[in-house]
Short mmCIF file of C-alpha atoms in Angstrom, two decimals:
data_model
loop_
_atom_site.label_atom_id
_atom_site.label_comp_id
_atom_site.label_asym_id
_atom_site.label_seq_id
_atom_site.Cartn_x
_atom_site.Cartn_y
_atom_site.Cartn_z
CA UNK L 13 120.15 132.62 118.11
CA UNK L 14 122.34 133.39 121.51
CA UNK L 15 119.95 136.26 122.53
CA UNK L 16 117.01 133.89 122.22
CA UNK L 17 118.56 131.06 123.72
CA UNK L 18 119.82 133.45 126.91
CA UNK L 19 116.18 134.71 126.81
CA UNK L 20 114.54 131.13 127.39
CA UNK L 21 114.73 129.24 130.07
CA UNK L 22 117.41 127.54 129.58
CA UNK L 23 119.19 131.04 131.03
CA UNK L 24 117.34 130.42 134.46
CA UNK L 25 118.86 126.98 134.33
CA UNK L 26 121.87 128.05 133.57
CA UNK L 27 122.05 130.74 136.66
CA UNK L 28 120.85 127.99 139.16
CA UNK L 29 123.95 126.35 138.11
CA UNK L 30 126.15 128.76 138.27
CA UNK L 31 124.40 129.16 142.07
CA UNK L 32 125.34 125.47 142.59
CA UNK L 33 129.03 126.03 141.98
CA UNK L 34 129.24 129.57 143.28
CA UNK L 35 128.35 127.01 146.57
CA UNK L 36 130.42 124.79 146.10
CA UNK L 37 133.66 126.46 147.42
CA UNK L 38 134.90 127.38 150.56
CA UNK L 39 133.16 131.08 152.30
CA UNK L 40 135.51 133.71 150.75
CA UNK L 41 137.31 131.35 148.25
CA UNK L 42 138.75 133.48 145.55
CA UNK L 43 139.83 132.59 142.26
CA UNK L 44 143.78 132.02 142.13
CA UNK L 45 145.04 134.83 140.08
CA UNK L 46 147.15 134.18 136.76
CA UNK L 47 150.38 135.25 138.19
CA UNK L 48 150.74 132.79 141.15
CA UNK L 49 151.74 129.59 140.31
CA UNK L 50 149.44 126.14 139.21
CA UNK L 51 149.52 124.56 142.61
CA UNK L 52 146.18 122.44 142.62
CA UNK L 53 145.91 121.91 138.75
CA UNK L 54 143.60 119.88 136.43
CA UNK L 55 144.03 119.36 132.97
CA UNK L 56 140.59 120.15 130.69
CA UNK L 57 140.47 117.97 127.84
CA UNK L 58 138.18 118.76 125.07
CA UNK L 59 137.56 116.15 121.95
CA UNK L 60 135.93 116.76 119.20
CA UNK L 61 131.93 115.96 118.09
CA UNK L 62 129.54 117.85 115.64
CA UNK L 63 131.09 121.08 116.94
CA UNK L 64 127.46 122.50 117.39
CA UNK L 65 128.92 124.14 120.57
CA UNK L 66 132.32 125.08 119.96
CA UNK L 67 131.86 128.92 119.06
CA UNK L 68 130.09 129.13 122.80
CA UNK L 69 132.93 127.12 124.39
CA UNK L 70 135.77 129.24 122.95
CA UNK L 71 133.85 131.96 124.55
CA UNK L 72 133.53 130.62 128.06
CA UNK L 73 137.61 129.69 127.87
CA UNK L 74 138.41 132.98 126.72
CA UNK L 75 136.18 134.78 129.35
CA UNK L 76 137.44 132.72 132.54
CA UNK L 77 141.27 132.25 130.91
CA UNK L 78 141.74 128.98 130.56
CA UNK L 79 143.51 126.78 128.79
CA UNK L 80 142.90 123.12 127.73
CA UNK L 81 144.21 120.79 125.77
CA UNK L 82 141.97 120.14 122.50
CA UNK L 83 141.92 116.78 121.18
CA UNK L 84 141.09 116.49 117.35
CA UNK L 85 139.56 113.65 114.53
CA UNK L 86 137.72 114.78 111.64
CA UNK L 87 134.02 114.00 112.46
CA UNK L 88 130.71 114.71 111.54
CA UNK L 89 130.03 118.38 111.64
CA UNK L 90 126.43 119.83 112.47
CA UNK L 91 127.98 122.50 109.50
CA UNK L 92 130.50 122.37 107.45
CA UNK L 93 133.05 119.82 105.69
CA UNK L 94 134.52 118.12 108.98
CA UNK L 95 135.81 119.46 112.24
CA UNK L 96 139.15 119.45 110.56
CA UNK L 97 137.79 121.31 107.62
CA UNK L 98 138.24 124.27 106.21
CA UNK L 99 135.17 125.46 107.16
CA UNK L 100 136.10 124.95 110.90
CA UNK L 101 140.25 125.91 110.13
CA UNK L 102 139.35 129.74 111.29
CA UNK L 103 138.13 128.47 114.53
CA UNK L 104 141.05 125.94 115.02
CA UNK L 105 143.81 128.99 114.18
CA UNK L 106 141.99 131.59 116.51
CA UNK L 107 142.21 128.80 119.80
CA UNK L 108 145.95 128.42 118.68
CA UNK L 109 146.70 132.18 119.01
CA UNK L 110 144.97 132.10 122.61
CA UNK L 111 147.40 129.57 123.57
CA UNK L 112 145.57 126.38 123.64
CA UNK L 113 147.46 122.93 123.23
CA UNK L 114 146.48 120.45 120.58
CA UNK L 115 146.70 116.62 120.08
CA UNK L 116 145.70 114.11 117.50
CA UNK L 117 142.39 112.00 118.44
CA UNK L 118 142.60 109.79 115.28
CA UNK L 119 141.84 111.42 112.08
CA UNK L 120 138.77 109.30 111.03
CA UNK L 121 137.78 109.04 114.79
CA UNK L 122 139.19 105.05 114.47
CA UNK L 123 137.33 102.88 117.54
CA UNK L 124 140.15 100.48 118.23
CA UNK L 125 138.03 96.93 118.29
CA UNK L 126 140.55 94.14 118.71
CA UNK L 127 144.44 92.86 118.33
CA UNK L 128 144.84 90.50 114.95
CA UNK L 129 147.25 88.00 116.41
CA UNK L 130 148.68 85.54 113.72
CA UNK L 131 151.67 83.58 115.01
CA UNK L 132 155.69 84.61 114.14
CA UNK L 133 153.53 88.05 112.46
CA UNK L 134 153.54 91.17 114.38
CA UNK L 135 150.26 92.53 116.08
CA UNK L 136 147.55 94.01 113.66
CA UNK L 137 144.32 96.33 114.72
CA UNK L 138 141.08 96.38 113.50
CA UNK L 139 140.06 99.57 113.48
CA UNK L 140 135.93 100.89 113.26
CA UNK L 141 135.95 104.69 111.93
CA UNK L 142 132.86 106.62 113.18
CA UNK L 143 133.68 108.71 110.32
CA UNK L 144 135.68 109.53 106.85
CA UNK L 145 135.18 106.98 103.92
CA UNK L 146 135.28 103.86 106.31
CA UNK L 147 132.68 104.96 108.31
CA UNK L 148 130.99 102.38 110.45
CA UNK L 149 133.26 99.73 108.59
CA UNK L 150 136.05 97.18 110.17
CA UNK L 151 139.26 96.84 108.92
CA UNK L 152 142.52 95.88 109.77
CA UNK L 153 145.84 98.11 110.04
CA UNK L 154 149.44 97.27 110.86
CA UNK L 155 151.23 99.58 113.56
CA UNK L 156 152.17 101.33 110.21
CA UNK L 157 149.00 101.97 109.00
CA UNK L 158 147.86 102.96 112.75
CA UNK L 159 150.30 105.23 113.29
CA UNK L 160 149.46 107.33 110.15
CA UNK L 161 146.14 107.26 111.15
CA UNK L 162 147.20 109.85 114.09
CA UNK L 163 149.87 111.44 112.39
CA UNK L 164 147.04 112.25 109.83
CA UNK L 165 145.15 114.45 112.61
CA UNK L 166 148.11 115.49 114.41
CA UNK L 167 149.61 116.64 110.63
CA UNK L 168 145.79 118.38 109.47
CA UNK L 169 146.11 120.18 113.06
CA UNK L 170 149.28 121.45 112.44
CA UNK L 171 148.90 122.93 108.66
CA UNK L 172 145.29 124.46 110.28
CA UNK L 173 146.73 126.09 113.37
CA UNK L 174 150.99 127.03 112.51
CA UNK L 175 151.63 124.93 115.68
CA UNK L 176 152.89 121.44 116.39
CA UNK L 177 150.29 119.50 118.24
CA UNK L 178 151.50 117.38 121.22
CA UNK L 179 153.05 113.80 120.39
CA UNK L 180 149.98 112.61 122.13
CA UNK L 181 146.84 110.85 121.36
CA UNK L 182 143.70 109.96 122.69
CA UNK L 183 141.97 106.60 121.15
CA UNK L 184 138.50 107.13 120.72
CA UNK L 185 136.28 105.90 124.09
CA UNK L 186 139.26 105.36 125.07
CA UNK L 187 139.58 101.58 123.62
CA UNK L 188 143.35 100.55 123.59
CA UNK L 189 145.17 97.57 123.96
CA UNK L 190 148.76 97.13 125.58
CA UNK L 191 150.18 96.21 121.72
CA UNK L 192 147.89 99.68 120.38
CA UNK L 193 149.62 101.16 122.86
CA UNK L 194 153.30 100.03 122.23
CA UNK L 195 152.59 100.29 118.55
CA UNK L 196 151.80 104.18 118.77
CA UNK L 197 154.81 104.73 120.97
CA UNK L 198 156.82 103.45 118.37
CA UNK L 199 156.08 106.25 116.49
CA UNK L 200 156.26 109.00 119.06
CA UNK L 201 152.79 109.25 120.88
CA UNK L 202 151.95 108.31 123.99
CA UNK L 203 148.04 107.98 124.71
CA UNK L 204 146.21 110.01 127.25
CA UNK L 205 143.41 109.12 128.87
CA UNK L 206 140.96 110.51 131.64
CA UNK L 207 140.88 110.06 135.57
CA UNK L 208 137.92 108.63 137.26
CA UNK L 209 136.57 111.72 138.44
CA UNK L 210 137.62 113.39 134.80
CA UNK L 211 134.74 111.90 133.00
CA UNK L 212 132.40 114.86 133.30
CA UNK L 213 129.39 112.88 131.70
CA UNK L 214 128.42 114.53 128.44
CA UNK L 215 127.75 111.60 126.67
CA UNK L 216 125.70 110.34 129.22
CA UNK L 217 121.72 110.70 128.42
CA UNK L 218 120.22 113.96 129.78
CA UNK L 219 117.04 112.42 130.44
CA UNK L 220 119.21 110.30 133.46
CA UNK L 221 122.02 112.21 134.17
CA UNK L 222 120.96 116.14 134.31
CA UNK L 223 123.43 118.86 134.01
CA UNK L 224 122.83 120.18 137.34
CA UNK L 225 123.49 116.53 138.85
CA UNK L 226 127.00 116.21 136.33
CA UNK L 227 127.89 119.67 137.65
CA UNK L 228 127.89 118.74 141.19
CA UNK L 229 129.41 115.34 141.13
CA UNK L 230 132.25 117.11 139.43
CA UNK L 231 132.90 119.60 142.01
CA UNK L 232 132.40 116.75 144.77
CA UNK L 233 134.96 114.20 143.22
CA UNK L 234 137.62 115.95 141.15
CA UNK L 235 140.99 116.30 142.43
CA UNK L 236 143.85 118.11 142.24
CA UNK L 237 146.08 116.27 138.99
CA UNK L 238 142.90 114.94 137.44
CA UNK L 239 142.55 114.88 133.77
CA UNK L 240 139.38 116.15 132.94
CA UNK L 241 137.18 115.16 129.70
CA UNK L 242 134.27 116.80 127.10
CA UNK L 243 132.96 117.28 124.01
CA UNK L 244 132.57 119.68 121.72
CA UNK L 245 129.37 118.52 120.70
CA UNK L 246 128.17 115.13 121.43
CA UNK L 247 125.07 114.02 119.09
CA UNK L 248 123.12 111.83 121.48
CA UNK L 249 122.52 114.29 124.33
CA UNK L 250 119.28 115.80 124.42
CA UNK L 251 120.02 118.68 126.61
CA UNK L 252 123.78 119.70 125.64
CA UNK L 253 126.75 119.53 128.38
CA UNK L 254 128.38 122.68 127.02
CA UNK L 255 128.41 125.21 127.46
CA UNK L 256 125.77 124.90 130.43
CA UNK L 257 128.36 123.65 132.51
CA UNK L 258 131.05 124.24 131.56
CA UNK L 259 131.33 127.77 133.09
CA UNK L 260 129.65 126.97 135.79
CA UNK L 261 132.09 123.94 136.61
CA UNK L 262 135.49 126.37 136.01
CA UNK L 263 134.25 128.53 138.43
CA UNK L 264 133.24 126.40 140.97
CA UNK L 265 136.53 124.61 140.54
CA UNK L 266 138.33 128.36 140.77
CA UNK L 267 136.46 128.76 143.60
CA UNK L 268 138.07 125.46 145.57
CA UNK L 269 141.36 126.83 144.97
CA UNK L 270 142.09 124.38 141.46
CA UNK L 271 143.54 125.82 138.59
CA UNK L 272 144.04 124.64 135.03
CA UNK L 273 146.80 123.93 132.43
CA UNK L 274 147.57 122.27 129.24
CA UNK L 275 148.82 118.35 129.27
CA UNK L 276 152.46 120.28 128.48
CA UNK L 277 153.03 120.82 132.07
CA UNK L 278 151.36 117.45 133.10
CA UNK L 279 153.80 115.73 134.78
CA UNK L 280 153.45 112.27 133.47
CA UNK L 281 153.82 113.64 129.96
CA UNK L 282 156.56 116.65 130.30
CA UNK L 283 159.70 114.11 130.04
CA UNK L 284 158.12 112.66 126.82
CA UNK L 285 157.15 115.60 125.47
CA UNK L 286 160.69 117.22 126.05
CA UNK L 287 161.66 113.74 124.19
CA UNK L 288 159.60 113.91 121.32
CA UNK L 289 159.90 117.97 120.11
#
């Protein structure tokens, strides 16, 4: 299936992007090598989706060397019994050994939908899986009962990969609420989001928002510290994100002097990290 796909045309899109962010860059820019020192970094972020695409984005990380911090829920899987399964375990172990970092994303992928507030009681969540045996279902969790819900991915991640994951979370879309936020604290994760710039648009329709047009609003707007965020599959998108652009974008950012890390050396998360081994 790659030959054919590199034979169609979506390999003559694919080098007119790699055009756009090969011009992108400074004349002469070259790519910082590994041995000097992360001085304009941005942190890659990848959550999970069908994982229709993750074979071809391990392959683009391993080629340019980078490394990214992996978010990870359970979802729907194009194949196979999860993205947490054991069908995708093999893939999760091999992106451990390269030296990725890993974090929980909720294990059923839980949309956070509103605080429960019921006077002299503490806060409550309702919760709205997109997946697992509550999918597309409300209910309602203490801080208890929300907290295991990311130790459950965080705990699945480790027994997949041999390593701890990060005592960090992302909420799916992002949806928190100050009391979400102080309830997962309380139990030793801290919640990353995205910057501004970060949100690199692969959920957006492709019929609107092209990948040539994502690729070069990312290379105009991103900044150095910038906490970058994708997919490894998103089911919407008519035209996928990765791995199109993705290679494409890491070199054009190369190219304007960035380099990448893992949220372990982010500095807004390295004291809590050090906190919470």
């Amino acid at each position: 299936m790659r030959g054919a796909e590199m034979a169609s045309p979506r390999r003559a899109l694919l080098l007119a992007i790699v055009s756009i962010a090969a011009c992108a860059g400074p004349a002469g820019a070259q790519a910082p090598k590994a041995s000097e020192s992360c001085a304009r970094p941005v942190y890659l972020t990848l959550d999970t989706g069908h994982m229709g695409v993750a074979p071809l984005v391990a392959e683009v990380l391993q080629r340019q060397q980078v490394k990214v911090t992996f978010f990870g829920a359970n979802e729907r899987t194009k194949e196979g019994d999860g993205s947490l399964g054991n069908h995708w375990a093999p893939w999760w172990k091999a992106r451990a050994a390269e030296g990725h970092a890993f974090a929980s994303h909720t294990y059923d992928h839980a949309y956070w939908r509103g605080d429960v507030k019921t006077a002299g009681q503490p806060p409550q969540f309702r919760l709205r899986p997109s997946a697992g045996p509550n999918e597309g279902r409300s209910y309602v969790v203490g801080t208890a009962g929300y907290c295991a819900e990311i130790r459950r991915a965080a705990d699945r991640l480790q027994e997949i990969t041999g390593q701890k994951p990060l005592p960090l979370f992302r909420a799916p879309g992002g949806k928190t609420s100050p009391a979400l936020l102080a309830a997962a604290r309380s139990c030793g994760y801290a919640h990353v989001g995205w910057s501004p710039a970060g949100f690199l648009g692969d959920e957006l329709p492709s019929e609107t928002s092209s990948n040539a047009a994502l690729l070069q609003k990312a290379l105009r707007d991103i900044r150095p510290g910038d906490i970058l965020l994708a997919h490894l599959g998103i089911w919407s998108r008519k035209d996928p994100w990765a791995p199109a652009v993705l290679e494409p974008l890491i070199v054009g950012l190369k190219q304007k002097g960035f380099c990448f890390a893992t949220l372990r050396d982010h500095p807004d998360y390295r004291d809590w990290i050090a906190r919470h081994p």
